[in-house]
Tab-separated table of C-alpha atoms and ligand atoms in Angstrom:
chain	number	residue	atom	x	y	z
C	1069	UNK	CA	0.044	-0.025	0.045
C	1070	UNK	CA	1.349	3.466	-1.049
C	1071	UNK	CA	-0.025	6.616	0.564
C	1072	UNK	CA	0.896	10.106	-0.460
C	1073	UNK	CA	0.156	12.729	2.213
C	1074	UNK	CA	0.341	16.465	1.685
C	1075	UNK	CA	0.478	18.915	4.405
C	1076	UNK	CA	-0.479	22.512	3.984
C	1077	UNK	CA	1.165	25.706	5.380
C	1078	UNK	CA	-0.826	25.780	8.660
C	1079	UNK	CA	-0.154	22.065	9.244
C	1080	UNK	CA	3.476	22.770	9.187
C	1081	UNK	CA	3.329	26.340	10.497
C	1082	UNK	CA	5.378	25.896	13.571
C	1083	UNK	CA	8.150	23.509	14.810
C	1084	UNK	CA	5.599	21.983	17.103
C	1085	UNK	CA	3.286	21.434	14.231
C	1086	UNK	CA	6.136	19.866	12.098
C	1087	UNK	CA	6.768	17.593	15.038
C	1088	UNK	CA	3.154	16.327	15.161
C	1089	UNK	CA	3.197	15.889	11.427
C	1090	UNK	CA	6.281	13.710	11.815
C	1091	UNK	CA	4.343	11.614	14.461
C	1092	UNK	CA	1.431	11.239	12.015
C	1093	UNK	CA	3.654	10.181	9.128
C	1094	UNK	CA	5.280	7.595	11.358
C	1095	UNK	CA	1.941	6.283	12.396
C	1096	UNK	CA	1.010	5.682	8.877
C	1097	UNK	CA	4.340	4.168	8.076
C	1098	UNK	CA	3.729	1.705	11.004
C	1099	UNK	CA	0.474	0.666	9.624
C	1100	UNK	CA	2.645	-0.958	7.037
C	1101	UNK	CA	2.186	1.607	4.252
C	1102	UNK	CA	4.870	3.191	2.168
C	1103	UNK	CA	4.596	6.966	2.618
C	1104	UNK	CA	5.561	9.934	0.456
C	1105	UNK	CA	4.981	13.185	2.213
C	1106	UNK	CA	4.518	16.464	0.204
C	1107	UNK	CA	4.911	19.605	2.173
C	1108	UNK	CA	3.981	23.295	1.742
C	1109	UNK	CA	5.952	26.124	3.037
C	1110	UNK	CA	5.257	27.192	6.571
C	1111	UNK	CA	2.131	29.422	6.586
C	1112	UNK	CA	2.819	32.978	5.486
C	1113	UNK	CA	6.355	32.170	4.193
C	1114	UNK	CA	5.434	32.307	0.437
C	1115	UNK	CA	3.751	35.600	1.044
C	1116	UNK	CA	6.720	36.977	2.833
C	1117	UNK	CA	9.045	35.926	0.068
C	1118	UNK	CA	6.873	37.678	-2.502
C	1119	UNK	CA	6.971	40.814	-0.291
C	1120	UNK	CA	10.855	40.620	-0.022
C	1121	UNK	CA	11.147	40.548	-3.930
C	1122	UNK	CA	8.647	43.375	-4.214
C	1123	UNK	CA	10.908	45.523	-2.030
C	1124	UNK	CA	13.083	45.801	-5.037
C	1125	UNK	CA	10.645	45.700	-7.899
C	1126	UNK	CA	7.018	44.891	-8.753
C	1127	UNK	CA	8.287	42.851	-11.671
C	1128	UNK	CA	11.018	40.678	-10.507
C	1129	UNK	CA	12.747	38.362	-12.965
C	1130	UNK	CA	10.672	35.106	-12.950
C	1131	UNK	CA	13.530	32.598	-13.001
C	1132	UNK	CA	14.899	34.284	-9.801
C	1133	UNK	CA	11.503	34.516	-8.392
C	1134	UNK	CA	11.014	30.744	-8.717
C	1135	UNK	CA	14.357	30.170	-7.117
C	1136	UNK	CA	13.078	32.454	-4.226
C	1137	UNK	CA	9.677	30.848	-3.897
C	1138	UNK	CA	10.810	27.220	-4.027
C	1139	UNK	CA	12.951	27.829	-1.020
C	1140	UNK	CA	10.037	27.911	1.401
C	1141	UNK	CA	9.065	24.329	0.707
C	1142	UNK	CA	12.677	23.279	0.891
C	1143	UNK	CA	12.856	24.545	4.455
C	1144	UNK	CA	9.898	22.508	5.723
C	1145	UNK	CA	10.987	19.547	3.646
C	1146	UNK	CA	14.415	19.470	5.417
C	1147	UNK	CA	12.946	20.082	8.905
C	1148	UNK	CA	10.346	17.423	8.610
C	1149	UNK	CA	13.009	14.948	7.356
C	1150	UNK	CA	15.164	15.883	10.421
C	1151	UNK	CA	12.300	15.447	12.688
C	1152	UNK	CA	11.337	12.018	11.362
C	1153	UNK	CA	14.874	10.845	11.423
C	1154	UNK	CA	15.318	12.073	14.927
C	1155	UNK	CA	12.278	9.868	16.019
C	1156	UNK	CA	14.101	6.802	14.779
C	1157	UNK	CA	12.675	6.398	11.344
C	1158	UNK	CA	14.534	6.677	7.989
C	1159	UNK	CA	13.427	9.609	5.827
C	1160	UNK	CA	14.933	11.122	2.858
C	1161	UNK	CA	14.018	14.757	1.778
C	1162	UNK	CA	13.851	15.507	-1.947
C	1163	UNK	CA	13.437	18.731	-3.818
C	1164	UNK	CA	11.266	18.948	-6.861
C	1165	UNK	CA	14.259	18.235	-9.050
C	1166	UNK	CA	15.482	15.253	-6.993
C	1167	UNK	CA	11.867	13.860	-7.077
C	1168	UNK	CA	12.013	13.902	-10.836
C	1169	UNK	CA	9.231	16.483	-11.312
C	1170	UNK	CA	9.833	17.958	-14.922
C	1171	UNK	CA	7.699	20.983	-15.856
C	1172	UNK	CA	7.360	23.249	-18.743
C	1173	UNK	CA	9.133	26.651	-18.685
C	1174	UNK	CA	6.421	28.910	-17.682
C	1175	UNK	CA	7.867	30.284	-14.449
C	1176	UNK	CA	5.805	30.970	-11.506
C	1177	UNK	CA	2.890	28.849	-13.073
C	1178	UNK	CA	4.531	25.936	-14.531
C	1179	UNK	CA	2.668	22.731	-15.569
C	1180	UNK	CA	4.121	19.400	-14.723
C	1181	UNK	CA	4.965	17.524	-17.937
C	1182	UNK	CA	6.240	14.300	-16.437
C	1183	UNK	CA	7.661	12.710	-13.386
C	1184	UNK	CA	10.866	10.585	-13.562
C	1185	UNK	CA	9.859	8.230	-10.655
C	1186	UNK	CA	13.129	6.135	-10.524
C	1187	UNK	CA	14.674	7.893	-7.508
C	1188	UNK	CA	11.473	7.812	-5.377
C	1189	UNK	CA	11.000	4.125	-6.376
C	1190	UNK	CA	14.525	3.305	-5.088
C	1191	UNK	CA	14.006	5.156	-1.817
C	1192	UNK	CA	10.774	3.341	-1.311
C	1193	UNK	CA	12.483	0.076	-1.912
C	1194	UNK	CA	14.997	0.871	0.829
C	1195	UNK	CA	12.075	1.332	3.206
C	1196	UNK	CA	12.588	5.063	3.490
C	1197	UNK	CA	9.859	7.731	4.136
C	1198	UNK	CA	10.150	10.153	1.276
C	1199	UNK	CA	9.521	13.849	2.046
C	1200	UNK	CA	9.207	15.979	-1.107
C	1201	UNK	CA	9.288	19.820	-1.346
C	1202	UNK	CA	5.872	20.742	-2.870
C	1203	UNK	CA	5.107	23.348	-5.407
C	1204	UNK	CA	8.116	22.942	-7.553
C	1205	UNK	CA	9.877	21.270	-10.351
C	1206	UNK	CA	12.666	21.762	-12.881
C	1207	UNK	CA	12.419	22.791	-16.536
C	1208	UNK	CA	14.426	21.453	-19.451
C	1209	UNK	CA	16.942	24.140	-18.995
C	1210	UNK	CA	17.660	23.045	-15.568
C	1211	UNK	CA	15.878	26.064	-13.872
C	1212	UNK	CA	13.766	25.640	-10.831
C	1213	UNK	CA	10.061	26.351	-11.585
C	1214	UNK	CA	7.025	26.652	-9.273
C	1215	UNK	CA	3.459	25.588	-10.004
C	1216	UNK	CA	1.356	28.545	-9.200
C	1217	UNK	CA	-0.243	29.421	-5.734
C	1218	UNK	CA	-1.535	26.465	-3.884
C	1219	UNK	CA	0.581	24.227	-6.171
C	1220	UNK	CA	1.755	21.681	-3.511
C	1221	UNK	CA	-1.687	20.039	-3.912
C	1222	UNK	CA	-0.734	19.593	-7.491
C	1223	UNK	CA	2.607	18.061	-6.688
C	1224	UNK	CA	1.012	15.599	-4.339
C	1225	UNK	CA	-1.689	14.577	-6.811
C	1226	UNK	CA	0.788	14.173	-9.618
C	1227	UNK	CA	3.111	12.123	-7.528
C	1228	UNK	CA	0.163	9.858	-6.473
C	1229	UNK	CA	-0.810	9.563	-10.093
C	1230	UNK	CA	2.700	8.664	-11.344
C	1231	UNK	CA	3.270	6.069	-8.714
C	1232	UNK	CA	-0.213	4.730	-8.720
C	1233	UNK	CA	-0.759	5.389	-4.957
C	1234	UNK	CA	-3.693	3.878	-3.222
C	1235	UNK	CA	-4.639	7.188	-1.658
C	1236	UNK	CA	-3.619	10.836	-1.748
C	1237	UNK	CA	-4.521	12.630	1.545
C	1238	UNK	CA	-4.548	16.403	1.649
C	1239	UNK	CA	-4.088	17.728	5.158
C	1240	UNK	CA	-5.170	21.128	6.053
C	1241	UNK	CA	-6.805	22.912	9.034
C	1242	UNK	CA	-10.543	22.173	7.982
C	1243	UNK	CA	-12.185	18.759	8.347
C	1244	UNK	CA	-13.181	18.304	4.748
C	1245	UNK	CA	-15.804	19.502	2.264
C	1246	UNK	CA	-19.056	20.721	3.666
C	1247	UNK	CA	-22.593	20.905	2.142
C	1248	UNK	CA	-22.223	24.739	2.256
C	1249	UNK	CA	-20.063	27.270	3.984
C	1250	UNK	CA	-20.617	26.605	7.682
C	1251	UNK	CA	-20.210	30.361	8.340
C	1252	UNK	CA	-23.393	30.954	6.395
C	1253	UNK	CA	-25.284	27.804	7.565
C	1254	UNK	CA	-24.208	26.445	10.911
C	1255	UNK	CA	-26.176	23.244	10.090
C	1256	UNK	CA	-23.822	22.500	7.231
C	1257	UNK	CA	-22.643	18.770	7.339
C	1258	UNK	CA	-19.213	17.381	6.335
C	1259	UNK	CA	-19.637	15.150	3.171
C	1260	UNK	CA	-18.000	11.707	3.414
C	1261	UNK	CA	-17.813	11.398	-0.332
C	1262	UNK	CA	-18.104	13.602	-3.327
C	1263	UNK	CA	-17.307	13.161	-7.108
C	1264	UNK	CA	-14.577	14.994	-8.824
C	1265	UNK	CA	-17.120	16.960	-10.933
C	1266	UNK	CA	-19.178	17.979	-7.941
C	1267	UNK	CA	-16.047	19.149	-6.178
C	1268	UNK	CA	-15.002	21.283	-9.132
C	1269	UNK	CA	-18.459	22.830	-9.282
C	1270	UNK	CA	-18.325	23.474	-5.572
C	1271	UNK	CA	-15.048	25.183	-5.963
C	1272	UNK	CA	-16.207	28.187	-4.010
C	1273	UNK	CA	-16.692	25.910	-1.064
C	1274	UNK	CA	-13.568	23.940	-1.566
C	1275	UNK	CA	-11.155	26.645	-2.749
C	1276	UNK	CA	-9.810	26.881	0.727
C	1277	UNK	CA	-9.468	23.174	0.951
C	1278	UNK	CA	-8.240	22.177	-2.390
C	1279	UNK	CA	-6.535	23.811	-5.372
C	1280	UNK	CA	-8.885	23.427	-8.392
C	1281	UNK	CA	-6.267	22.293	-10.866
C	1282	UNK	CA	-5.358	19.505	-8.504
C	1283	UNK	CA	-8.874	18.234	-8.454
C	1284	UNK	CA	-8.869	18.251	-12.410
C	1285	UNK	CA	-5.571	16.379	-12.330
C	1286	UNK	CA	-6.943	13.817	-9.820
C	1287	UNK	CA	-9.876	13.261	-12.007
C	1288	UNK	CA	-7.567	12.752	-15.074
C	1289	UNK	CA	-5.210	10.391	-13.289
C	1290	UNK	CA	-7.915	8.718	-11.360
C	1291	UNK	CA	-6.468	9.505	-7.910
C	1292	UNK	CA	-8.544	8.925	-4.854
C	1293	UNK	CA	-8.169	12.154	-2.900
C	1294	UNK	CA	-8.990	12.714	0.699
C	1295	UNK	CA	-9.174	16.034	2.301
C	1296	UNK	CA	-8.815	16.058	6.137
C	1297	UNK	CA	-7.523	18.085	9.088
C	1298	UNK	CA	-4.008	17.391	10.529
C	1299	UNK	CA	-5.411	19.027	13.785
C	1300	UNK	CA	-7.582	15.996	14.747
C	1301	UNK	CA	-8.333	12.395	13.650
C	1302	UNK	CA	-11.696	12.909	11.867
C	1303	UNK	CA	-12.187	11.186	8.709
C	1304	UNK	CA	-12.310	13.853	6.135
C	1305	UNK	CA	-13.915	13.880	2.640
C	1306	UNK	CA	-13.167	11.361	-0.135
C	1307	UNK	CA	-13.188	12.881	-3.632
C	1308	UNK	CA	-13.485	10.114	-6.118
C	1309	UNK	CA	-14.977	8.662	-9.388
C	1310	UNK	CA	-18.793	9.081	-9.555
C	1311	UNK	CA	-19.195	5.228	-10.110
C	1312	UNK	CA	-17.844	4.862	-6.541
C	1313	UNK	CA	-20.808	6.627	-5.121
C	1314	UNK	CA	-24.524	6.110	-4.767
C	1315	UNK	CA	-25.876	9.168	-6.576
C	1316	UNK	CA	-27.092	11.785	-4.095
C	1317	UNK	CA	-29.535	14.188	-5.479
C	1318	UNK	CA	-27.820	17.316	-4.314
C	1319	UNK	CA	-24.398	17.400	-2.615
C	1320	UNK	CA	-24.019	21.172	-1.806
C	1321	UNK	CA	-24.982	24.700	-2.258
C	1322	UNK	CA	-22.246	27.138	-3.234
C	1323	UNK	CA	-22.140	30.953	-2.971
C	1324	UNK	CA	-19.897	32.855	-5.366
C	1325	UNK	CA	-19.590	36.495	-4.468
C	1326	UNK	CA	-17.026	37.378	-6.997
C	1327	UNK	CA	-19.298	37.775	-10.015
C	1328	UNK	CA	-20.435	40.881	-11.932
C	1329	UNK	CA	-23.202	41.136	-14.424
C	1330	UNK	CA	-23.107	42.800	-17.780
C	1331	UNK	CA	-26.260	43.484	-19.628
C	1332	UNK	CA	-26.472	44.572	-23.185
C	1333	UNK	CA	-29.783	46.069	-24.490
C	1334	UNK	CA	-30.681	46.796	-28.060
C	1335	UNK	CA	-27.974	44.495	-29.528
C	1336	UNK	CA	-28.253	44.138	-33.332
C	1337	UNK	CA	-29.784	40.846	-34.157
C	1338	UNK	CA	-27.622	39.412	-36.858
C	1339	UNK	CA	-25.086	36.644	-37.360
C	1340	UNK	CA	-21.554	37.373	-35.914
C	1341	UNK	CA	-22.406	39.763	-33.092
C	1342	UNK	CA	-22.027	37.427	-30.138
C	1343	UNK	CA	-18.903	36.075	-31.810
C	1344	UNK	CA	-17.513	39.591	-32.055
C	1345	UNK	CA	-18.331	40.444	-28.309
C	1346	UNK	CA	-17.050	37.277	-26.877
C	1347	UNK	CA	-13.959	37.159	-29.014
C	1348	UNK	CA	-13.057	40.516	-27.795
C	1349	UNK	CA	-13.538	39.342	-24.204
C	1350	UNK	CA	-11.682	36.148	-24.822
C	1351	UNK	CA	-8.721	38.113	-26.242
C	1352	UNK	CA	-8.373	39.905	-22.950
C	1353	UNK	CA	-8.488	36.461	-21.150
C	1354	UNK	CA	-11.787	37.342	-19.380
C	1355	UNK	CA	-13.477	34.386	-17.876
C	1356	UNK	CA	-17.210	34.742	-19.085
C	1357	UNK	CA	-19.398	32.575	-17.118
C	1358	UNK	CA	-23.254	32.584	-17.553
C	1359	UNK	CA	-24.450	33.887	-20.962
C	1360	UNK	CA	-28.083	34.643	-21.718
C	1361	UNK	CA	-29.604	35.831	-25.035
C	1362	UNK	CA	-33.225	36.443	-25.733
C	1363	UNK	CA	-35.195	35.693	-28.848
C	1364	UNK	CA	-34.956	39.008	-30.812
C	1365	UNK	CA	-37.600	41.475	-31.575
C	1366	UNK	CA	-37.589	44.210	-34.272
C	1367	UNK	CA	-34.097	43.461	-35.252
C	1368	UNK	CA	-32.588	43.750	-31.867
C	1369	UNK	CA	-32.051	41.575	-28.744
C	1370	UNK	CA	-30.752	41.715	-25.181
C	1371	UNK	CA	-27.710	39.777	-24.162
C	1372	UNK	CA	-26.428	39.236	-20.596
C	1373	UNK	CA	-23.495	37.528	-19.040
C	1374	UNK	CA	-21.311	37.429	-15.898
C	1375	UNK	CA	-17.568	37.857	-15.458
C	1376	UNK	CA	-15.396	37.737	-12.345
C	1377	UNK	CA	-15.611	40.985	-10.380
C	1378	UNK	CA	-11.997	41.613	-10.655
C	1379	UNK	CA	-12.166	41.389	-14.408
C	1380	UNK	CA	-15.161	43.755	-14.894
C	1381	UNK	CA	-13.044	46.858	-15.561
C	1382	UNK	CA	-11.251	45.258	-18.467
C	1383	UNK	CA	-14.648	43.839	-19.663
C	1384	UNK	CA	-16.134	47.377	-19.553
C	1385	UNK	CA	-13.368	48.613	-21.721
C	1386	UNK	CA	-13.904	45.891	-24.285
C	1387	UNK	CA	-17.722	46.256	-24.469
C	1388	UNK	CA	-17.689	50.126	-24.426
C	1389	UNK	CA	-15.281	50.051	-27.327
C	1390	UNK	CA	-17.384	47.723	-29.384
C	1391	UNK	CA	-20.421	49.895	-29.237
C	1392	UNK	CA	-22.439	46.735	-29.892
C	1393	UNK	CA	-25.508	47.686	-27.867
C	1394	UNK	CA	-27.662	50.758	-27.431
C	1395	UNK	CA	-27.456	50.394	-23.670
C	1396	UNK	CA	-25.028	48.690	-21.393
C	1397	UNK	CA	-25.483	48.242	-17.692
C	1398	UNK	CA	-22.970	46.780	-15.203
C	1399	UNK	CA	-23.858	45.492	-11.781
C	1400	UNK	CA	-21.586	44.306	-9.017
C	1401	UNK	CA	-24.329	43.910	-6.541
C	1402	UNK	CA	-25.069	40.328	-7.531
C	1403	UNK	CA	-24.031	36.921	-6.518
C	1404	UNK	CA	-24.235	33.378	-7.912
C	1405	UNK	CA	-25.896	30.673	-5.883
C	1406	UNK	CA	-25.393	27.048	-7.205
C	1407	UNK	CA	-27.089	23.832	-6.341
C	1408	UNK	CA	-24.741	20.998	-7.099
C	1409	UNK	CA	-25.480	17.225	-7.303
C	1410	UNK	CA	-24.715	14.271	-9.698
C	1411	UNK	CA	-28.109	12.731	-8.936
C	1412	UNK	CA	-29.751	15.683	-10.964
C	1413	UNK	CA	-28.786	13.801	-14.231
C	1414	UNK	CA	-31.431	11.144	-13.537
C	1415	UNK	CA	-34.097	12.989	-11.460
C	1416	UNK	CA	-36.625	15.615	-12.490
C	1417	UNK	CA	-37.894	18.512	-10.270
C	1418	UNK	CA	-34.660	19.394	-8.908
C	1419	UNK	CA	-34.693	22.720	-10.637
C	1420	UNK	CA	-38.281	23.542	-9.902
C	1421	UNK	CA	-37.726	22.981	-6.119
C	1422	UNK	CA	-34.854	25.568	-6.226
C	1423	UNK	CA	-37.050	28.106	-8.009
C	1424	UNK	CA	-39.999	27.520	-5.741
C	1425	UNK	CA	-37.838	27.924	-2.696
C	1426	UNK	CA	-36.345	31.221	-3.855
C	1427	UNK	CA	-39.898	32.456	-4.630
C	1428	UNK	CA	-41.135	31.577	-1.235
C	1429	UNK	CA	-38.453	33.670	0.211
C	1430	UNK	CA	-39.331	36.547	-2.204
C	1431	UNK	CA	-35.964	36.366	-3.884
C	1432	UNK	CA	-36.102	37.338	-7.500
C	1433	UNK	CA	-33.955	35.318	-9.969
C	1434	UNK	CA	-32.003	37.504	-12.443
C	1435	UNK	CA	-30.323	34.901	-14.508
C	1436	UNK	CA	-30.435	31.066	-14.596
C	1437	UNK	CA	-27.964	28.604	-16.012
C	1438	UNK	CA	-27.790	24.865	-15.717
C	1439	UNK	CA	-25.498	22.008	-16.505
C	1440	UNK	CA	-25.953	18.230	-16.074
C	1441	UNK	CA	-25.040	18.438	-12.392
C	1442	UNK	CA	-25.684	22.112	-11.471
C	1443	UNK	CA	-28.329	24.750	-11.385
C	1444	UNK	CA	-26.983	28.349	-10.926
C	1445	UNK	CA	-28.934	31.503	-10.374
C	1446	UNK	CA	-27.856	35.139	-10.211
C	1447	UNK	CA	-29.689	37.026	-7.428
C	1448	UNK	CA	-29.216	40.393	-5.579
C	1449	UNK	CA	-26.263	40.355	-3.405
C	1450	UNK	CA	-28.248	40.993	-0.300
C	1451	UNK	CA	-30.201	37.720	-0.710
C	1452	UNK	CA	-27.251	35.545	-1.358
C	1453	UNK	CA	-26.870	34.016	2.082
C	1454	UNK	CA	-30.587	33.820	2.601
C	1455	UNK	CA	-30.868	31.904	-0.632
C	1456	UNK	CA	-28.050	29.528	0.357
C	1457	UNK	CA	-29.843	28.758	3.804
C	1458	UNK	CA	-33.208	28.274	2.287
C	1459	UNK	CA	-31.802	26.065	-0.514
C	1460	UNK	CA	-29.803	24.102	1.955
C	1461	UNK	CA	-32.938	23.395	3.989
C	1462	UNK	CA	-35.071	22.584	0.845
C	1463	UNK	CA	-32.801	19.872	-0.210
C	1464	UNK	CA	-32.522	18.588	3.258
C	1465	UNK	CA	-28.761	18.889	3.451
C	1466	UNK	CA	-28.895	19.308	7.200
C	1467	UNK	CA	-30.331	15.802	7.627
O	1090	LIG	N1	3.554	27.679	-0.697
O	1090	LIG	C1	2.760	27.799	-1.933
O	1090	LIG	C2	1.683	28.880	-1.716
O	1090	LIG	O1	1.590	29.406	-0.651
O	1090	LIG	C3	2.255	26.610	-2.425
O	1090	LIG	C4	1.305	25.727	-1.479
O	1090	LIG	O2	1.274	26.027	-0.304
O	1090	LIG	O3	0.610	24.864	-1.914
O	1090	LIG	O4	0.911	29.046	-2.653
O	1091	LIG	MG1	-3.215	25.218	-0.123
């Protein structure tokens, strides 16, 4: 049995915490498993390193930046190795390069291209616990690269995939994935299991728990992921293939506060207009989410869409330049509420219950979009949390 464990920044945030991680790793080893541990930098360290660089310039050389950023993980990697060895178990600490993690050359947000697992396999054969510095690799020019913020999750999943590990445990300071944000609904429940696709849709709930790219990679490589807390022994949430689960109707309710709405009225209703608008937005790398267009009347139509709030300014510039519509409205006072569940694929009435619930609360729906496993609505910001609580109850997620 091979287990990959990843410990995030708060889990290795102090020397005492590193010591208790060492004990947990040894417990796992004693259960007769081979263990590969991937570590983050101690909490706050990566931000601190970025600040150091920005003391000199807002635009530091990105090869140097990666050399700097990768150092945070190397510190925890070495300290944990020392701690484990000191407890009488054999451990070896490896940097990304030593672990064989080869990436492309896109510094500060590199992608893993392949993992040469020979060194790790050798060390495992010798019975050693392997500790890997997360968040980093090496490009073909021999330069250190980093994988983007939160990238240690990605290191762990990639290693688990490459070595066909039985389990990849991601340790943080929360117990797992909840049916909704417990700060909004105190009756939110921790989920035992959730599918990769649901987890991706619930990103706004899980963003603190797991980096999205790592969930996508886990799905691709078929890695069983568990997110759990390193501060207790609670079981955590398993993120796995849909086939491994009995289809629950609704798994969770997500609230996304980072959306803004753009409404174009009096758009000329002829071929090519939508292409023109959305190509312009795509060129600026704006992430358009919901899109709604009405049946035209008298040669014009209305078109609405949402973009991330922090991209609204750039979206405005694009849209205003195009002069594609008679009137354009922008609103930041909106939120997106999503009901997510794989069971929707095979059940009817899931959407109508959502709409009925919102209506009973007097909440007006401004936009609706659906996918196979998700219903999303845009509502006034001030109703966002109320909508979450009402839907959480309507789908009996507190039961
Ligand atoms: N230390 C890096 C960060 O803070 C990577 C990680 O923790 O996953 O983004
Ligand atoms: Mg993280």
